[in-house]
Amino acid sequence: MLILLLILIASESSTAQEVEDEREFDYSENGEKGPAKWGEIKKEWSECSNGSMQSPIDLSNERVRLISDQDKKINYRAANATVKNRGHDIQIEWFGDGGSVVINGSDYPLRQAHWHSPSEHTIHGRSTDPNLQNKIYVLGVLYKIGKPDKFLSKFIPSIRSMIDKKDEEVAVGMIDATEINVHNKKYYRYMGSLTVPPCTQGVIWTINKKVRTVSMDQVKLLREAVHDYVEKNARPLQPENSRDIFICSPVDEI
C-alpha cells in the first residue's frame, strides 16, 4: 500500500527539516546507510537509534483509545507549487501561502507533501500502498490498490519527465491541497517522529482512518522515478514503547 504525507511546520527550525540528499542514507535492509544504521551515520541523527517516540508504528485497534474529535480546522488554498525528484521520493512543495491546519489554536502552515511506498504505518500489521512536531504536524493519507488517485494523476506527466533525474524540479502552477480530500471524520493521532533522518521527535501524527485507492501503474511510476536501487522507500516499523494511540471520532459516533 501507499501513503501520502503532508508536512506542516510551525517554524523553520533546522532540527525540523528532513534530509533531502539521498546519498547520505538509503532504505536497503542490510546496507551501511540503511535504516538500522541511520543513528550511527551522524551524531545529529542519534534519535533514529535512541529515540523512544519513533515513527512509523502499527496502528492496531486493540491498542487505541477512542476519544472525541479534537479541535482541527483545515484551511488549504491554491498556491504555486513544484514537483521534485529528491532521489528517494517524489515531493510536492508549495511556495507562498498554501494554507494551513489549525489544531487546538496552533497554526501549522503547509510546506510539502511526498509519497512513501509501501505505506510506513500499518493497521493490524498490514501495510497499505504509498501514503501523503510539536512544531511539526504530519497528515497521512493511506491508499490501497484500486482506481487511480485523481490528485496524483495531475502530476503524472511531470513525474514521467524526471525519471532517474535526481534534483529535477518542475513547476506545476497553482495547486490546492484541498483536492486531496483529507476531511475525514475518523483518524488516528499519536506523538512520533520524522521517518527519515534526523528522525526528529515531537511530531504530531494524524493518519486518516479511511483508506483511498491508487492504481498499480501510479505506484510503479513513483518507484521508477527515483534512482535509489531499492524496491521501497519506507522505514520499518518502530517500537510503540507504550505510547498513547488515539482514534478521534465525532462525539455523536462515540
mmCIF file of C-alpha atoms in Angstrom:
data_model
loop_
_atom_site.group_PDB
_atom_site.id
_atom_site.type_symbol
_atom_site.label_atom_id
_atom_site.label_comp_id
_atom_site.label_asym_id
_atom_site.label_seq_id
_atom_site.Cartn_x
_atom_site.Cartn_y
_atom_site.Cartn_z
ATOM 1 C CA MET A 1 0.000 0.000 0.000
ATOM 2 C CA LEU A 2 0.956 3.664 -0.275
ATOM 3 C CA ILE A 3 0.881 6.713 1.997
ATOM 4 C CA LEU A 4 0.861 10.407 1.102
ATOM 5 C CA LEU A 5 2.338 12.614 3.825
ATOM 6 C CA LEU A 6 1.517 16.312 4.058
ATOM 7 C CA ILE A 7 4.140 18.129 6.119
ATOM 8 C CA LEU A 8 3.080 21.245 8.025
ATOM 9 C CA ILE A 9 5.717 23.105 10.041
ATOM 10 C CA ALA A 10 5.041 25.832 12.578
ATOM 11 C CA SER A 11 8.643 27.082 12.418
ATOM 12 C CA GLU A 12 11.686 26.791 10.172
ATOM 13 C CA SER A 13 13.836 25.191 12.869
ATOM 14 C CA SER A 14 16.776 23.380 11.287
ATOM 15 C CA THR A 15 16.137 20.364 13.507
ATOM 16 C CA ALA A 16 12.692 20.043 11.980
ATOM 17 C CA GLN A 17 13.929 19.649 8.423
ATOM 18 C CA GLU A 18 14.188 16.314 6.667
ATOM 19 C CA VAL A 19 17.460 15.406 4.971
ATOM 20 C CA GLU A 20 16.976 15.701 1.205
ATOM 21 C CA ASP A 21 20.258 14.292 -0.145
ATOM 22 C CA GLU A 22 19.629 10.578 -0.568
ATOM 23 C CA ARG A 23 23.361 9.895 -0.813
ATOM 24 C CA GLU A 24 23.519 10.371 2.965
ATOM 25 C CA PHE A 25 21.101 7.491 3.692
ATOM 26 C CA ASP A 26 19.068 4.813 1.937
ATOM 27 C CA TYR A 27 16.441 2.131 2.597
ATOM 28 C CA SER A 28 18.490 -1.028 1.973
ATOM 29 C CA GLU A 29 17.826 -3.539 4.765
ATOM 30 C CA ASN A 30 21.441 -4.616 5.319
ATOM 31 C CA GLY A 31 23.311 -1.665 3.846
ATOM 32 C CA GLU A 32 25.733 0.649 5.620
ATOM 33 C CA LYS A 33 23.317 3.546 5.063
ATOM 34 C CA GLY A 34 20.109 1.584 5.711
ATOM 35 C CA PRO A 35 17.506 2.342 8.433
ATOM 36 C CA ALA A 36 19.269 0.199 11.052
ATOM 37 C CA LYS A 37 22.396 2.371 10.662
ATOM 38 C CA TRP A 38 20.869 5.839 10.373
ATOM 39 C CA GLY A 39 21.558 6.697 14.013
ATOM 40 C CA GLU A 40 25.261 5.908 13.566
ATOM 41 C CA ILE A 41 25.915 7.925 10.405
ATOM 42 C CA LYS A 42 25.830 11.337 12.127
ATOM 43 C CA LYS A 43 25.588 12.312 15.782
ATOM 44 C CA GLU A 44 22.731 14.673 14.851
ATOM 45 C CA TRP A 45 20.814 11.581 13.740
ATOM 46 C CA SER A 46 21.202 9.696 17.028
ATOM 47 C CA GLU A 47 17.453 9.817 17.707
ATOM 48 C CA CYS A 48 16.997 7.420 14.783
ATOM 49 C CA SER A 49 18.533 4.753 17.049
ATOM 50 C CA ASN A 50 17.971 6.074 20.570
ATOM 51 C CA GLY A 51 14.616 7.865 20.381
ATOM 52 C CA SER A 52 11.696 6.438 22.353
ATOM 53 C CA MET A 53 8.965 8.006 20.182
ATOM 54 C CA GLN A 54 9.990 6.972 16.691
ATOM 55 C CA SER A 55 7.764 6.549 13.638
ATOM 56 C CA PRO A 56 6.214 4.680 11.914
ATOM 57 C CA ILE A 57 4.256 2.322 14.192
ATOM 58 C CA ASP A 58 1.476 -0.257 13.855
ATOM 59 C CA LEU A 59 -1.925 1.337 14.478
ATOM 60 C CA SER A 60 -3.708 -1.782 15.726
ATOM 61 C CA ASN A 61 -7.232 -1.171 17.000
ATOM 62 C CA GLU A 62 -6.666 -3.341 20.079
ATOM 63 C CA ARG A 63 -4.271 -0.726 21.458
ATOM 64 C CA VAL A 64 -6.027 2.512 20.620
ATOM 65 C CA ARG A 65 -8.256 4.705 22.770
ATOM 66 C CA LEU A 66 -11.380 6.272 21.286
ATOM 67 C CA ILE A 67 -11.739 9.987 22.022
ATOM 68 C CA SER A 68 -13.892 12.825 20.698
ATOM 69 C CA ASP A 69 -12.749 14.719 17.613
ATOM 70 C CA GLN A 70 -10.116 17.293 18.571
ATOM 71 C CA ASP A 71 -10.201 20.936 17.508
ATOM 72 C CA LYS A 72 -8.834 20.672 13.956
ATOM 73 C CA LYS A 73 -9.529 23.105 11.114
ATOM 74 C CA ILE A 74 -8.117 22.544 7.622
ATOM 75 C CA ASN A 75 -7.730 25.768 5.643
ATOM 76 C CA TYR A 76 -5.848 24.960 2.430
ATOM 77 C CA ARG A 77 -5.773 27.274 -0.589
ATOM 78 C CA ALA A 78 -4.237 27.227 -4.065
ATOM 79 C CA ALA A 79 -0.589 28.305 -4.279
ATOM 80 C CA ASN A 80 2.283 27.923 -6.717
ATOM 81 C CA ALA A 81 3.949 24.534 -6.388
ATOM 82 C CA THR A 82 6.694 22.381 -7.863
ATOM 83 C CA VAL A 83 7.227 18.642 -8.219
ATOM 84 C CA LYS A 84 10.753 17.483 -7.361
ATOM 85 C CA ASN A 85 12.615 14.186 -7.630
ATOM 86 C CA ARG A 86 14.534 14.065 -4.338
ATOM 87 C CA GLY A 87 16.264 10.800 -5.200
ATOM 88 C CA HIS A 88 14.410 8.822 -2.541
ATOM 89 C CA ASP A 89 10.888 10.150 -3.141
ATOM 90 C CA ILE A 90 8.746 12.499 -5.234
ATOM 91 C CA GLN A 91 7.852 15.723 -3.422
ATOM 92 C CA ILE A 92 5.330 18.492 -3.999
ATOM 93 C CA GLU A 93 6.439 21.788 -2.454
ATOM 94 C CA TRP A 94 4.226 24.839 -2.049
ATOM 95 C CA PHE A 95 5.584 28.387 -2.331
ATOM 96 C CA GLY A 96 3.701 31.271 -0.804
ATOM 97 C CA ASP A 97 0.564 30.663 1.222
ATOM 98 C CA GLY A 98 -0.799 27.169 0.571
ATOM 99 C CA GLY A 99 -2.957 27.369 3.672
ATOM 100 C CA SER A 100 -2.625 25.601 6.987
ATOM 101 C CA VAL A 101 -4.128 23.300 9.583
ATOM 102 C CA VAL A 102 -5.119 24.783 12.953
ATOM 103 C CA ILE A 103 -5.030 22.346 15.884
ATOM 104 C CA ASN A 104 -6.156 23.484 19.322
ATOM 105 C CA GLY A 105 -5.325 27.062 18.375
ATOM 106 C CA SER A 106 -1.862 26.358 16.904
ATOM 107 C CA ASP A 107 -1.328 27.159 13.225
ATOM 108 C CA TYR A 108 0.676 24.750 11.033
ATOM 109 C CA PRO A 109 1.364 26.150 7.517
ATOM 110 C CA LEU A 110 1.519 23.647 4.641
ATOM 111 C CA ARG A 111 5.062 23.143 3.313
ATOM 112 C CA GLN A 112 5.243 19.962 1.238
ATOM 113 C CA ALA A 113 3.863 16.513 0.529
ATOM 114 C CA HIS A 114 5.550 13.287 -0.565
ATOM 115 C CA TRP A 115 4.770 9.620 -1.092
ATOM 116 C CA HIS A 116 6.174 6.505 0.626
ATOM 117 C CA SER A 117 5.703 3.005 -0.764
ATOM 118 C CA PRO A 118 4.742 0.725 0.846
ATOM 119 C CA SER A 119 2.992 2.794 3.495
ATOM 120 C CA GLU A 120 5.140 3.102 6.607
ATOM 121 C CA HIS A 121 2.317 2.852 9.131
ATOM 122 C CA THR A 122 0.287 -0.334 9.312
ATOM 123 C CA ILE A 123 -3.161 -1.186 10.654
ATOM 124 C CA HIS A 124 -3.384 -4.657 12.218
ATOM 125 C CA GLY A 125 0.076 -5.365 10.821
ATOM 126 C CA ARG A 126 -0.939 -4.674 7.199
ATOM 127 C CA SER A 127 0.896 -2.164 5.040
ATOM 128 C CA THR A 128 -1.142 -0.035 2.682
ATOM 129 C CA ASP A 129 0.180 1.443 -0.631
ATOM 130 C CA PRO A 130 2.179 4.920 -0.724
ATOM 131 C CA ASN A 131 0.991 7.461 1.953
ATOM 132 C CA LEU A 132 0.843 11.629 1.637
ATOM 133 C CA GLN A 133 6.423 18.051 15.946
ATOM 134 C CA ASN A 134 5.221 19.734 18.356
ATOM 135 C CA LYS A 135 6.244 22.271 15.772
ATOM 136 C CA ILE A 136 5.690 19.692 13.036
ATOM 137 C CA TYR A 137 2.327 18.253 12.036
ATOM 138 C CA VAL A 138 2.126 15.340 9.596
ATOM 139 C CA LEU A 139 -1.158 14.364 7.964
ATOM 140 C CA GLY A 140 -1.111 10.911 6.383
ATOM 141 C CA VAL A 141 -3.465 9.530 3.724
ATOM 142 C CA LEU A 142 -3.388 5.744 3.216
ATOM 143 C CA TYR A 143 -4.008 4.071 -0.133
ATOM 144 C CA LYS A 144 -4.715 0.566 -1.403
ATOM 145 C CA ILE A 145 -4.528 -0.697 -4.981
ATOM 146 C CA GLY A 146 -7.643 0.163 -6.987
ATOM 147 C CA LYS A 147 -8.790 3.090 -9.118
ATOM 148 C CA PRO A 148 -6.224 5.816 -9.957
ATOM 149 C CA ASP A 149 -5.900 8.656 -7.462
ATOM 150 C CA LYS A 150 -7.116 11.887 -9.096
ATOM 151 C CA PHE A 151 -4.721 14.153 -7.195
ATOM 152 C CA LEU A 152 -1.660 12.071 -8.104
ATOM 153 C CA SER A 153 -2.863 11.873 -11.722
ATOM 154 C CA LYS A 154 -2.343 15.654 -12.040
ATOM 155 C CA PHE A 155 1.412 15.145 -11.700
ATOM 156 C CA ILE A 156 1.958 12.039 -13.855
ATOM 157 C CA PRO A 157 3.437 13.940 -16.871
ATOM 158 C CA SER A 158 5.842 15.837 -14.588
ATOM 159 C CA ILE A 159 6.916 12.669 -12.766
ATOM 160 C CA ARG A 160 7.498 10.826 -16.053
ATOM 161 C CA SER A 161 9.721 13.678 -17.232
ATOM 162 C CA MET A 162 12.048 13.267 -14.240
ATOM 163 C CA ILE A 163 12.591 9.501 -14.137
ATOM 164 C CA ASP A 164 16.116 8.854 -12.792
ATOM 165 C CA LYS A 165 16.792 12.616 -12.722
ATOM 166 C CA LYS A 166 17.666 13.410 -9.116
ATOM 167 C CA ASP A 167 17.025 17.045 -8.119
ATOM 168 C CA GLU A 168 14.933 17.614 -11.261
ATOM 169 C CA GLU A 169 12.210 20.124 -10.385
ATOM 170 C CA VAL A 170 9.175 21.105 -12.466
ATOM 171 C CA ALA A 171 6.773 23.991 -11.847
ATOM 172 C CA VAL A 172 3.167 22.763 -11.857
ATOM 173 C CA GLY A 173 1.310 26.036 -11.315
ATOM 174 C CA MET A 174 -1.370 26.660 -8.709
ATOM 175 C CA ILE A 175 -2.115 23.551 -6.653
ATOM 176 C CA ASP A 176 -4.801 23.374 -3.957
ATOM 177 C CA ALA A 177 -4.193 20.684 -1.322
ATOM 178 C CA THR A 178 -7.942 20.663 -0.691
ATOM 179 C CA GLU A 179 -8.116 18.393 -3.756
ATOM 180 C CA ILE A 180 -6.512 15.627 -1.695
ATOM 181 C CA ASN A 181 -9.812 15.498 0.212
ATOM 182 C CA VAL A 182 -8.425 14.845 3.685
ATOM 183 C CA HIS A 183 -11.549 15.967 5.575
ATOM 184 C CA ASN A 184 -12.116 12.595 7.213
ATOM 185 C CA LYS A 185 -14.301 12.245 10.307
ATOM 186 C CA LYS A 186 -12.197 9.496 11.872
ATOM 187 C CA TYR A 187 -8.431 9.495 12.184
ATOM 188 C CA TYR A 188 -5.561 8.124 14.256
ATOM 189 C CA ARG A 189 -3.499 10.527 16.378
ATOM 190 C CA TYR A 190 -0.227 9.913 18.220
ATOM 191 C CA MET A 191 3.126 11.547 19.003
ATOM 192 C CA GLY A 192 6.049 10.308 16.937
ATOM 193 C CA SER A 193 8.956 11.432 14.771
ATOM 194 C CA LEU A 194 10.061 12.182 11.251
ATOM 195 C CA THR A 195 10.511 8.901 9.351
ATOM 196 C CA VAL A 196 13.774 9.989 7.706
ATOM 197 C CA PRO A 197 16.956 11.417 9.295
ATOM 198 C CA PRO A 198 17.321 13.261 11.586
ATOM 199 C CA CYS A 199 14.248 11.382 12.949
ATOM 200 C CA THR A 200 13.215 14.453 14.970
ATOM 201 C CA GLN A 201 10.709 13.579 17.715
ATOM 202 C CA GLY A 202 7.712 15.547 18.955
ATOM 203 C CA VAL A 203 5.846 15.218 15.647
ATOM 204 C CA ILE A 204 2.038 15.243 15.808
ATOM 205 C CA TRP A 205 0.892 12.398 13.547
ATOM 206 C CA THR A 206 -2.645 12.268 12.144
ATOM 207 C CA ILE A 207 -3.494 9.297 9.891
ATOM 208 C CA ASN A 208 -6.883 9.232 8.171
ATOM 209 C CA LYS A 209 -8.742 6.017 9.034
ATOM 210 C CA LYS A 210 -10.385 5.837 5.609
ATOM 211 C CA VAL A 211 -8.166 4.142 3.008
ATOM 212 C CA ARG A 212 -8.273 5.594 -0.512
ATOM 213 C CA THR A 213 -7.273 3.959 -3.804
ATOM 214 C CA VAL A 214 -4.308 4.323 -6.149
ATOM 215 C CA SER A 215 -3.556 2.356 -9.316
ATOM 216 C CA MET A 216 -0.681 -0.110 -9.589
ATOM 217 C CA ASP A 217 0.690 1.911 -12.526
ATOM 218 C CA GLN A 218 0.801 5.027 -10.330
ATOM 219 C CA VAL A 219 2.677 3.180 -7.589
ATOM 220 C CA LYS A 220 5.156 1.732 -10.107
ATOM 221 C CA LEU A 221 5.825 5.171 -11.583
ATOM 222 C CA LEU A 222 6.611 6.662 -8.163
ATOM 223 C CA ARG A 223 9.195 3.914 -7.602
ATOM 224 C CA GLU A 224 10.652 4.026 -11.138
ATOM 225 C CA ALA A 225 11.113 7.783 -10.990
ATOM 226 C CA VAL A 226 13.588 7.725 -8.102
ATOM 227 C CA HIS A 227 17.092 6.393 -8.647
ATOM 228 C CA ASP A 228 17.700 4.621 -5.332
ATOM 229 C CA TYR A 229 18.237 0.980 -6.355
ATOM 230 C CA VAL A 230 15.717 -0.352 -3.801
ATOM 231 C CA GLU A 231 12.142 -1.585 -4.098
ATOM 232 C CA LYS A 232 10.726 0.681 -1.399
ATOM 233 C CA ASN A 233 11.270 3.997 0.363
ATOM 234 C CA ALA A 234 9.590 3.174 3.665
ATOM 235 C CA ARG A 235 11.209 2.952 7.090
ATOM 236 C CA PRO A 236 10.482 -0.282 9.034
ATOM 237 C CA LEU A 237 8.002 -0.188 11.924
ATOM 238 C CA GLN A 238 9.407 1.169 15.197
ATOM 239 C CA PRO A 239 8.643 0.098 18.809
ATOM 240 C CA GLU A 240 5.464 1.590 20.234
ATOM 241 C CA ASN A 241 7.029 1.945 23.716
ATOM 242 C CA SER A 242 3.623 2.178 25.423
ATOM 243 C CA ARG A 243 2.700 5.403 23.659
ATOM 244 C CA ASP A 244 -0.913 6.552 23.638
ATOM 245 C CA ILE A 245 -2.595 5.968 20.274
ATOM 246 C CA PHE A 246 -5.997 7.552 19.732
ATOM 247 C CA ILE A 247 -8.834 7.215 17.264
ATOM 248 C CA CYS A 248 -10.553 10.583 17.056
ATOM 249 C CA SER A 249 -14.231 10.451 16.126
ATOM 250 C CA PRO A 250 -17.221 12.828 16.138
ATOM 251 C CA VAL A 251 -18.900 12.991 19.563
ATOM 252 C CA ASP A 252 -22.189 11.581 18.249
ATOM 253 C CA GLU A 253 -20.396 8.440 16.999
ATOM 254 C CA ILE A 254 -18.604 7.529 20.249
#
